[in-house]
Amino acid sequence: MVNFISAFVPSGLDGWLALILIISSFFTSGITAALSLGGGITLIAILTFFLPAAIAVPMHGVVQFGSNSGRAYLRRKDIQWQYAIWFALGGIPGAILGGQIAVWMPNRLFTLLIAAFLLYSVWGPKPSSRNRQPIALFGFGAFAAFISMIIGVSGPIVSGLLKFIDDRKQFVATHAVLMTFQNTAKILVFIFLGFAFYDYAALLFAMVVAGFAGTWVGGKLLDRLPEKAFRKAFKIAMTAIALILIYRSF
């Protein structure tokens, strides 16, 4: 099995690590599809644990693009497009500005910021808004894309800004398409900045396929999983990973 997986491994990585990342993509995509939380930030935590943050963040963008676009497609009838378009437009300048900052950040600072955001995402207060005016949605999109370029993930922030959508299925679908737009902007900016996605193409392809499979399985479990129990386990796991990342940065 590992010998087969080795075909997807970039230079410098081993087959076991590739297998771990592919399996992680499946499960984290399933978590998001089923519970509308946790998958993206769990994946960035795992990637950062094994890889330099400057590599983990662009890779995360590609894998999350696959996961979110798959979820958006499967739930396309529930997407609230009147909110998604303005958010997507705001993400363009946000991603460009965030990318300019990300390119000069040392790996240690990258890792510490990701660890800090992990702790914030599970213990800190979440931004919340019921403002659905175009200018506000544009601003939210810019802010979320800026954050995503630096720490790799902004799903918890976007979730808070979509609280005005009460229907859970509409929330999951709209969140998915917003994150798809954001991931697209992130990938394009990193390509422009010179990140060599080609070096990781086989591994990323396998992770995207696994993520789509996880999205399909998780979608079947929507409204069936014990969200309360998951939230407790999620907080414990993310806190532990964040503390390990902080320790390794010193």
PDB file of C-alpha atoms in Angstrom:
ATOM      1  CA  MET A   1       0.000   0.000   0.000  1.00  0.00           C
ATOM      2  CA  VAL A   2       2.728   2.428   0.987  1.00  0.00           C
ATOM      3  CA  ASN A   3       4.696   1.503  -2.157  1.00  0.00           C
ATOM      4  CA  PHE A   4       1.664   2.513  -4.245  1.00  0.00           C
ATOM      5  CA  ILE A   5       1.239   5.740  -2.281  1.00  0.00           C
ATOM      6  CA  SER A   6       4.922   6.540  -2.847  1.00  0.00           C
ATOM      7  CA  ALA A   7       3.971   7.404  -6.435  1.00  0.00           C
ATOM      8  CA  PHE A   8       2.241  10.480  -5.058  1.00  0.00           C
ATOM      9  CA  VAL A   9       5.135  11.602  -2.852  1.00  0.00           C
ATOM     10  CA  PRO A  10       7.152  14.728  -3.675  1.00  0.00           C
ATOM     11  CA  SER A  11      10.904  14.675  -3.160  1.00  0.00           C
ATOM     12  CA  GLY A  12      11.799  14.781   0.521  1.00  0.00           C
ATOM     13  CA  LEU A  13       8.612  13.125   1.818  1.00  0.00           C
ATOM     14  CA  ASP A  14       7.936   9.449   2.453  1.00  0.00           C
ATOM     15  CA  GLY A  15       5.043   7.145   1.616  1.00  0.00           C
ATOM     16  CA  TRP A  16       3.695   6.975   5.152  1.00  0.00           C
ATOM     17  CA  LEU A  17       3.393  10.746   5.367  1.00  0.00           C
ATOM     18  CA  ALA A  18       1.598  10.875   2.008  1.00  0.00           C
ATOM     19  CA  LEU A  19      -0.819   8.198   3.212  1.00  0.00           C
ATOM     20  CA  ILE A  20      -1.513  10.155   6.411  1.00  0.00           C
ATOM     21  CA  LEU A  21      -2.223  13.336   4.438  1.00  0.00           C
ATOM     22  CA  ILE A  22      -4.527  11.583   1.948  1.00  0.00           C
ATOM     23  CA  ILE A  23      -6.514   9.919   4.754  1.00  0.00           C
ATOM     24  CA  SER A  24      -6.646  13.243   6.615  1.00  0.00           C
ATOM     25  CA  SER A  25      -8.121  14.914   3.536  1.00  0.00           C
ATOM     26  CA  PHE A  26     -10.894  12.303   3.413  1.00  0.00           C
ATOM     27  CA  PHE A  27     -11.850  12.614   7.071  1.00  0.00           C
ATOM     28  CA  THR A  28     -11.570  16.388   7.377  1.00  0.00           C
ATOM     29  CA  SER A  29     -13.738  16.885   4.287  1.00  0.00           C
ATOM     30  CA  GLY A  30     -16.268  14.480   5.747  1.00  0.00           C
ATOM     31  CA  ILE A  31     -16.297  16.390   9.032  1.00  0.00           C
ATOM     32  CA  THR A  32     -17.095  19.681   7.294  1.00  0.00           C
ATOM     33  CA  ALA A  33     -19.764  18.168   5.060  1.00  0.00           C
ATOM     34  CA  ALA A  34     -21.480  16.473   8.003  1.00  0.00           C
ATOM     35  CA  LEU A  35     -21.152  19.129  10.692  1.00  0.00           C
ATOM     36  CA  SER A  36     -20.388  22.351   8.775  1.00  0.00           C
ATOM     37  CA  LEU A  37     -17.355  23.030  10.957  1.00  0.00           C
ATOM     38  CA  GLY A  38     -13.876  21.886  11.784  1.00  0.00           C
ATOM     39  CA  GLY A  39     -12.594  20.228   8.627  1.00  0.00           C
ATOM     40  CA  GLY A  40     -10.493  23.008   7.149  1.00  0.00           C
ATOM     41  CA  ILE A  41      -8.853  24.016  10.392  1.00  0.00           C
ATOM     42  CA  THR A  42      -8.159  20.376  11.293  1.00  0.00           C
ATOM     43  CA  LEU A  43      -6.438  19.879   7.940  1.00  0.00           C
ATOM     44  CA  ILE A  44      -4.236  22.988   8.260  1.00  0.00           C
ATOM     45  CA  ALA A  45      -3.259  21.801  11.739  1.00  0.00           C
ATOM     46  CA  ILE A  46      -2.213  18.397  10.375  1.00  0.00           C
ATOM     47  CA  LEU A  47      -0.365  19.866   7.379  1.00  0.00           C
ATOM     48  CA  THR A  48       1.501  22.355   9.566  1.00  0.00           C
ATOM     49  CA  PHE A  49       2.409  19.586  11.990  1.00  0.00           C
ATOM     50  CA  PHE A  50       4.232  17.671   9.245  1.00  0.00           C
ATOM     51  CA  LEU A  51       5.272  20.376   6.742  1.00  0.00           C
ATOM     52  CA  PRO A  52       6.729  23.910   6.834  1.00  0.00           C
ATOM     53  CA  ALA A  53       3.902  26.430   7.052  1.00  0.00           C
ATOM     54  CA  ALA A  54       5.033  28.118   3.813  1.00  0.00           C
ATOM     55  CA  ILE A  55       4.249  24.828   2.026  1.00  0.00           C
ATOM     56  CA  ALA A  56       1.242  23.826   4.130  1.00  0.00           C
ATOM     57  CA  VAL A  57      -0.775  26.993   3.428  1.00  0.00           C
ATOM     58  CA  PRO A  58      -0.698  26.804  -0.420  1.00  0.00           C
ATOM     59  CA  MET A  59      -1.306  23.030  -0.341  1.00  0.00           C
ATOM     60  CA  HIS A  60      -4.225  23.566   2.008  1.00  0.00           C
ATOM     61  CA  GLY A  61      -5.747  25.992  -0.495  1.00  0.00           C
ATOM     62  CA  VAL A  62      -5.740  23.384  -3.271  1.00  0.00           C
ATOM     63  CA  VAL A  63      -7.126  20.568  -1.132  1.00  0.00           C
ATOM     64  CA  GLN A  64      -9.811  22.803   0.328  1.00  0.00           C
ATOM     65  CA  PHE A  65     -10.732  23.973  -3.149  1.00  0.00           C
ATOM     66  CA  GLY A  66     -11.466  20.365  -4.046  1.00  0.00           C
ATOM     67  CA  SER A  67     -13.395  19.747  -0.849  1.00  0.00           C
ATOM     68  CA  ASN A  68     -15.419  22.956  -0.903  1.00  0.00           C
ATOM     69  CA  SER A  69     -16.175  22.909  -4.627  1.00  0.00           C
ATOM     70  CA  GLY A  70     -17.343  19.304  -4.315  1.00  0.00           C
ATOM     71  CA  ARG A  71     -19.600  20.194  -1.413  1.00  0.00           C
ATOM     72  CA  ALA A  72     -20.914  23.246  -3.253  1.00  0.00           C
ATOM     73  CA  TYR A  73     -21.712  21.138  -6.316  1.00  0.00           C
ATOM     74  CA  LEU A  74     -23.474  18.421  -4.328  1.00  0.00           C
ATOM     75  CA  ARG A  75     -25.574  21.040  -2.505  1.00  0.00           C
ATOM     76  CA  ARG A  76     -25.870  23.563  -5.344  1.00  0.00           C
ATOM     77  CA  LYS A  77     -29.658  23.843  -5.045  1.00  0.00           C
ATOM     78  CA  ASP A  78     -29.255  25.297  -1.535  1.00  0.00           C
ATOM     79  CA  ILE A  79     -26.672  27.992  -2.386  1.00  0.00           C
ATOM     80  CA  GLN A  80     -27.780  31.562  -1.626  1.00  0.00           C
ATOM     81  CA  TRP A  81     -26.147  33.261  -4.601  1.00  0.00           C
ATOM     82  CA  GLN A  82     -27.316  36.752  -3.673  1.00  0.00           C
ATOM     83  CA  TYR A  83     -24.753  36.742  -0.844  1.00  0.00           C
ATOM     84  CA  ALA A  84     -22.017  34.680  -2.488  1.00  0.00           C
ATOM     85  CA  ILE A  85     -21.202  36.981  -5.407  1.00  0.00           C
ATOM     86  CA  TRP A  86     -20.347  40.070  -3.355  1.00  0.00           C
ATOM     87  CA  PHE A  87     -18.272  38.024  -0.920  1.00  0.00           C
ATOM     88  CA  ALA A  88     -16.321  36.492  -3.820  1.00  0.00           C
ATOM     89  CA  LEU A  89     -15.552  39.893  -5.328  1.00  0.00           C
ATOM     90  CA  GLY A  90     -14.205  41.128  -2.001  1.00  0.00           C
ATOM     91  CA  GLY A  91     -11.915  38.130  -1.772  1.00  0.00           C
ATOM     92  CA  ILE A  92      -9.842  39.269  -4.769  1.00  0.00           C
ATOM     93  CA  PRO A  93      -8.173  42.346  -3.195  1.00  0.00           C
ATOM     94  CA  GLY A  94      -8.022  40.575   0.169  1.00  0.00           C
ATOM     95  CA  ALA A  95      -6.072  37.641  -1.269  1.00  0.00           C
ATOM     96  CA  ILE A  96      -3.670  39.920  -3.171  1.00  0.00           C
ATOM     97  CA  LEU A  97      -2.887  42.003  -0.083  1.00  0.00           C
ATOM     98  CA  GLY A  98      -2.547  38.955   2.162  1.00  0.00           C
ATOM     99  CA  GLY A  99      -0.232  37.285  -0.335  1.00  0.00           C
ATOM    100  CA  GLN A 100       2.130  40.255  -0.289  1.00  0.00           C
ATOM    101  CA  ILE A 101       2.496  39.852   3.465  1.00  0.00           C
ATOM    102  CA  ALA A 102       2.736  36.047   3.403  1.00  0.00           C
ATOM    103  CA  VAL A 103       5.762  35.940   1.085  1.00  0.00           C
ATOM    104  CA  TRP A 104       8.117  37.615   3.545  1.00  0.00           C
ATOM    105  CA  MET A 105       6.937  35.908   6.734  1.00  0.00           C
ATOM    106  CA  PRO A 106       9.475  33.476   8.274  1.00  0.00           C
ATOM    107  CA  ASN A 107       8.271  29.907   8.831  1.00  0.00           C
ATOM    108  CA  ARG A 108       8.444  30.295  12.625  1.00  0.00           C
ATOM    109  CA  LEU A 109       6.078  33.271  12.585  1.00  0.00           C
ATOM    110  CA  PHE A 110       3.807  31.473  10.099  1.00  0.00           C
ATOM    111  CA  THR A 111       3.583  28.494  12.458  1.00  0.00           C
ATOM    112  CA  LEU A 112       2.967  30.611  15.553  1.00  0.00           C
ATOM    113  CA  LEU A 113       0.151  32.519  13.843  1.00  0.00           C
ATOM    114  CA  ILE A 114      -1.498  29.281  12.740  1.00  0.00           C
ATOM    115  CA  ALA A 115      -1.210  27.904  16.289  1.00  0.00           C
ATOM    116  CA  ALA A 116      -2.691  31.116  17.699  1.00  0.00           C
ATOM    117  CA  PHE A 117      -5.601  30.923  15.274  1.00  0.00           C
ATOM    118  CA  LEU A 118      -6.234  27.294  16.218  1.00  0.00           C
ATOM    119  CA  LEU A 119      -6.570  28.336  19.855  1.00  0.00           C
ATOM    120  CA  TYR A 120      -8.745  31.312  18.925  1.00  0.00           C
ATOM    121  CA  SER A 121     -11.002  29.212  16.708  1.00  0.00           C
ATOM    122  CA  VAL A 122     -11.933  26.851  19.547  1.00  0.00           C
ATOM    123  CA  TRP A 123     -11.833  29.168  22.571  1.00  0.00           C
ATOM    124  CA  GLY A 124     -12.178  32.759  21.349  1.00  0.00           C
ATOM    125  CA  PRO A 125     -15.295  34.782  20.499  1.00  0.00           C
ATOM    126  CA  LYS A 126     -16.341  34.531  16.862  1.00  0.00           C
ATOM    127  CA  PRO A 127     -17.160  37.570  14.744  1.00  0.00           C
ATOM    128  CA  SER A 128     -20.840  37.721  14.008  1.00  0.00           C
ATOM    129  CA  SER A 129     -22.954  39.802  11.688  1.00  0.00           C
ATOM    130  CA  ARG A 130     -26.440  39.804  10.251  1.00  0.00           C
ATOM    131  CA  ASN A 131     -25.583  42.545   7.793  1.00  0.00           C
ATOM    132  CA  ARG A 132     -26.339  41.243   4.321  1.00  0.00           C
ATOM    133  CA  GLN A 133     -25.772  44.484   2.403  1.00  0.00           C
ATOM    134  CA  PRO A 134     -23.476  44.178  -0.669  1.00  0.00           C
ATOM    135  CA  ILE A 135     -20.808  46.556   0.681  1.00  0.00           C
ATOM    136  CA  ALA A 136     -20.649  44.636   3.966  1.00  0.00           C
ATOM    137  CA  LEU A 137     -20.406  41.271   2.195  1.00  0.00           C
ATOM    138  CA  PHE A 138     -17.630  42.678  -0.026  1.00  0.00           C
ATOM    139  CA  GLY A 139     -15.723  43.802   3.072  1.00  0.00           C
ATOM    140  CA  PHE A 140     -16.238  40.454   4.815  1.00  0.00           C
ATOM    141  CA  GLY A 141     -14.884  38.662   1.745  1.00  0.00           C
ATOM    142  CA  ALA A 142     -11.793  40.867   1.626  1.00  0.00           C
ATOM    143  CA  PHE A 143     -11.074  40.376   5.332  1.00  0.00           C
ATOM    144  CA  ALA A 144     -11.561  36.603   5.235  1.00  0.00           C
ATOM    145  CA  ALA A 145      -9.339  36.185   2.152  1.00  0.00           C
ATOM    146  CA  PHE A 146      -6.614  38.315   3.739  1.00  0.00           C
ATOM    147  CA  ILE A 147      -6.632  36.121   6.868  1.00  0.00           C
ATOM    148  CA  SER A 148      -6.681  32.941   4.794  1.00  0.00           C
ATOM    149  CA  MET A 149      -3.546  33.893   2.857  1.00  0.00           C
ATOM    150  CA  ILE A 150      -1.594  34.283   6.090  1.00  0.00           C
ATOM    151  CA  ILE A 151      -2.851  31.464   8.310  1.00  0.00           C
ATOM    152  CA  GLY A 152      -4.321  29.168   5.691  1.00  0.00           C
ATOM    153  CA  VAL A 153      -7.902  29.034   6.910  1.00  0.00           C
ATOM    154  CA  SER A 154     -10.776  31.420   7.561  1.00  0.00           C
ATOM    155  CA  GLY A 155     -13.729  29.032   7.738  1.00  0.00           C
ATOM    156  CA  PRO A 156     -14.636  29.861  11.366  1.00  0.00           C
ATOM    157  CA  ILE A 157     -14.710  33.581  10.522  1.00  0.00           C
ATOM    158  CA  VAL A 158     -16.888  33.053   7.456  1.00  0.00           C
ATOM    159  CA  SER A 159     -19.229  30.843   9.490  1.00  0.00           C
ATOM    160  CA  GLY A 160     -19.786  33.658  11.963  1.00  0.00           C
ATOM    161  CA  LEU A 161     -20.529  36.116   9.186  1.00  0.00           C
ATOM    162  CA  LEU A 162     -23.189  33.799   7.727  1.00  0.00           C
ATOM    163  CA  LYS A 163     -25.222  33.443  10.893  1.00  0.00           C
ATOM    164  CA  PHE A 164     -28.146  35.212   9.244  1.00  0.00           C
ATOM    165  CA  ILE A 165     -28.740  32.008   7.233  1.00  0.00           C
ATOM    166  CA  ASP A 166     -30.882  29.936   9.569  1.00  0.00           C
ATOM    167  CA  ASP A 167     -31.447  26.900   7.366  1.00  0.00           C
ATOM    168  CA  ARG A 168     -28.557  24.485   8.028  1.00  0.00           C
ATOM    169  CA  LYS A 169     -28.441  23.047   4.515  1.00  0.00           C
ATOM    170  CA  GLN A 170     -28.438  26.509   2.954  1.00  0.00           C
ATOM    171  CA  PHE A 171     -25.708  27.530   5.404  1.00  0.00           C
ATOM    172  CA  VAL A 172     -23.488  24.547   4.491  1.00  0.00           C
ATOM    173  CA  ALA A 173     -24.000  25.092   0.751  1.00  0.00           C
ATOM    174  CA  THR A 174     -23.401  28.843   0.831  1.00  0.00           C
ATOM    175  CA  HIS A 175     -20.382  28.475   3.107  1.00  0.00           C
ATOM    176  CA  ALA A 176     -18.963  25.916   0.665  1.00  0.00           C
ATOM    177  CA  VAL A 177     -19.288  28.146  -2.391  1.00  0.00           C
ATOM    178  CA  LEU A 178     -17.855  31.167  -0.522  1.00  0.00           C
ATOM    179  CA  MET A 179     -14.818  29.135   0.522  1.00  0.00           C
ATOM    180  CA  THR A 180     -14.474  27.810  -3.053  1.00  0.00           C
ATOM    181  CA  PHE A 181     -14.201  31.365  -4.358  1.00  0.00           C
ATOM    182  CA  GLN A 182     -11.717  32.194  -1.621  1.00  0.00           C
ATOM    183  CA  ASN A 183      -9.586  29.102  -2.291  1.00  0.00           C
ATOM    184  CA  THR A 184      -9.534  29.969  -6.005  1.00  0.00           C
ATOM    185  CA  ALA A 185      -8.208  33.450  -5.280  1.00  0.00           C
ATOM    186  CA  LYS A 186      -5.621  31.991  -2.885  1.00  0.00           C
ATOM    187  CA  ILE A 187      -4.321  29.492  -5.458  1.00  0.00           C
ATOM    188  CA  LEU A 188      -4.050  32.123  -8.199  1.00  0.00           C
ATOM    189  CA  VAL A 189      -2.157  34.509  -5.925  1.00  0.00           C
ATOM    190  CA  PHE A 190       0.287  31.798  -4.804  1.00  0.00           C
ATOM    191  CA  ILE A 191       0.876  30.829  -8.446  1.00  0.00           C
ATOM    192  CA  PHE A 192       1.627  34.469  -9.248  1.00  0.00           C
ATOM    193  CA  LEU A 193       4.008  34.598  -6.265  1.00  0.00           C
ATOM    194  CA  GLY A 194       5.887  31.586  -7.605  1.00  0.00           C
ATOM    195  CA  PHE A 195       4.828  28.648  -5.447  1.00  0.00           C
ATOM    196  CA  ALA A 196       5.720  25.401  -7.278  1.00  0.00           C
ATOM    197  CA  PHE A 197       2.397  23.566  -7.133  1.00  0.00           C
ATOM    198  CA  TYR A 198       3.680  21.226  -9.853  1.00  0.00           C
ATOM    199  CA  ASP A 199       6.147  19.644  -7.408  1.00  0.00           C
ATOM    200  CA  TYR A 200       3.213  18.481  -5.266  1.00  0.00           C
ATOM    201  CA  ALA A 201       0.743  17.812  -8.088  1.00  0.00           C
ATOM    202  CA  ALA A 202       0.371  14.035  -7.638  1.00  0.00           C
ATOM    203  CA  LEU A 203      -0.063  14.260  -3.866  1.00  0.00           C
ATOM    204  CA  LEU A 204      -2.509  17.142  -4.185  1.00  0.00           C
ATOM    205  CA  PHE A 205      -4.527  15.240  -6.785  1.00  0.00           C
ATOM    206  CA  ALA A 206      -4.808  12.233  -4.455  1.00  0.00           C
ATOM    207  CA  MET A 207      -5.810  14.472  -1.539  1.00  0.00           C
ATOM    208  CA  VAL A 208      -8.451  16.270  -3.637  1.00  0.00           C
ATOM    209  CA  VAL A 209      -9.966  12.939  -4.763  1.00  0.00           C
ATOM    210  CA  ALA A 210      -9.967  11.694  -1.166  1.00  0.00           C
ATOM    211  CA  GLY A 211     -11.514  14.978  -0.049  1.00  0.00           C
ATOM    212  CA  PHE A 212     -14.335  14.699  -2.570  1.00  0.00           C
ATOM    213  CA  ALA A 213     -15.034  11.158  -1.374  1.00  0.00           C
ATOM    214  CA  GLY A 214     -15.098  12.404   2.203  1.00  0.00           C
ATOM    215  CA  THR A 215     -17.470  15.193   1.202  1.00  0.00           C
ATOM    216  CA  TRP A 216     -19.873  12.689  -0.353  1.00  0.00           C
ATOM    217  CA  VAL A 217     -19.802  10.423   2.714  1.00  0.00           C
ATOM    218  CA  GLY A 218     -20.118  13.348   5.117  1.00  0.00           C
ATOM    219  CA  GLY A 219     -23.043  14.773   3.164  1.00  0.00           C
ATOM    220  CA  LYS A 220     -24.922  11.525   3.680  1.00  0.00           C
ATOM    221  CA  LEU A 221     -24.394  11.921   7.431  1.00  0.00           C
ATOM    222  CA  LEU A 222     -25.574  15.542   7.631  1.00  0.00           C
ATOM    223  CA  ASP A 223     -27.917  15.994  10.632  1.00  0.00           C
ATOM    224  CA  ARG A 224     -27.146  12.452  11.849  1.00  0.00           C
ATOM    225  CA  LEU A 225     -23.919  12.931  13.800  1.00  0.00           C
ATOM    226  CA  PRO A 226     -23.696  14.041  17.468  1.00  0.00           C
ATOM    227  CA  GLU A 227     -22.432  17.577  16.959  1.00  0.00           C
ATOM    228  CA  LYS A 228     -22.161  18.369  20.689  1.00  0.00           C
ATOM    229  CA  ALA A 229     -19.803  15.455  21.366  1.00  0.00           C
ATOM    230  CA  PHE A 230     -17.762  16.291  18.278  1.00  0.00           C
ATOM    231  CA  ARG A 231     -17.304  19.904  19.368  1.00  0.00           C
ATOM    232  CA  LYS A 232     -15.784  18.797  22.692  1.00  0.00           C
ATOM    233  CA  ALA A 233     -13.354  16.372  21.055  1.00  0.00           C
ATOM    234  CA  PHE A 234     -12.529  18.981  18.403  1.00  0.00           C
ATOM    235  CA  LYS A 235     -11.573  21.568  21.033  1.00  0.00           C
ATOM    236  CA  ILE A 236      -9.297  19.139  22.846  1.00  0.00           C
ATOM    237  CA  ALA A 237      -7.559  17.977  19.656  1.00  0.00           C
ATOM    238  CA  MET A 238      -7.023  21.485  18.237  1.00  0.00           C
ATOM    239  CA  THR A 239      -5.703  22.776  21.567  1.00  0.00           C
ATOM    240  CA  ALA A 240      -3.194  19.921  21.782  1.00  0.00           C
ATOM    241  CA  ILE A 241      -1.954  20.468  18.212  1.00  0.00           C
ATOM    242  CA  ALA A 242      -1.664  24.231  18.735  1.00  0.00           C
ATOM    243  CA  LEU A 243       0.408  23.783  21.894  1.00  0.00           C
ATOM    244  CA  ILE A 244       2.705  21.315  20.116  1.00  0.00           C
ATOM    245  CA  LEU A 245       3.195  23.754  17.229  1.00  0.00           C
ATOM    246  CA  ILE A 246       4.053  26.543  19.673  1.00  0.00           C
ATOM    247  CA  TYR A 247       6.525  24.301  21.499  1.00  0.00           C
ATOM    248  CA  ARG A 248       8.212  23.286  18.239  1.00  0.00           C
ATOM    249  CA  SER A 249       8.576  26.945  17.206  1.00  0.00           C
ATOM    250  CA  PHE A 250      10.945  27.702  20.084  1.00  0.00           C
TER     251      PHE A 250
END
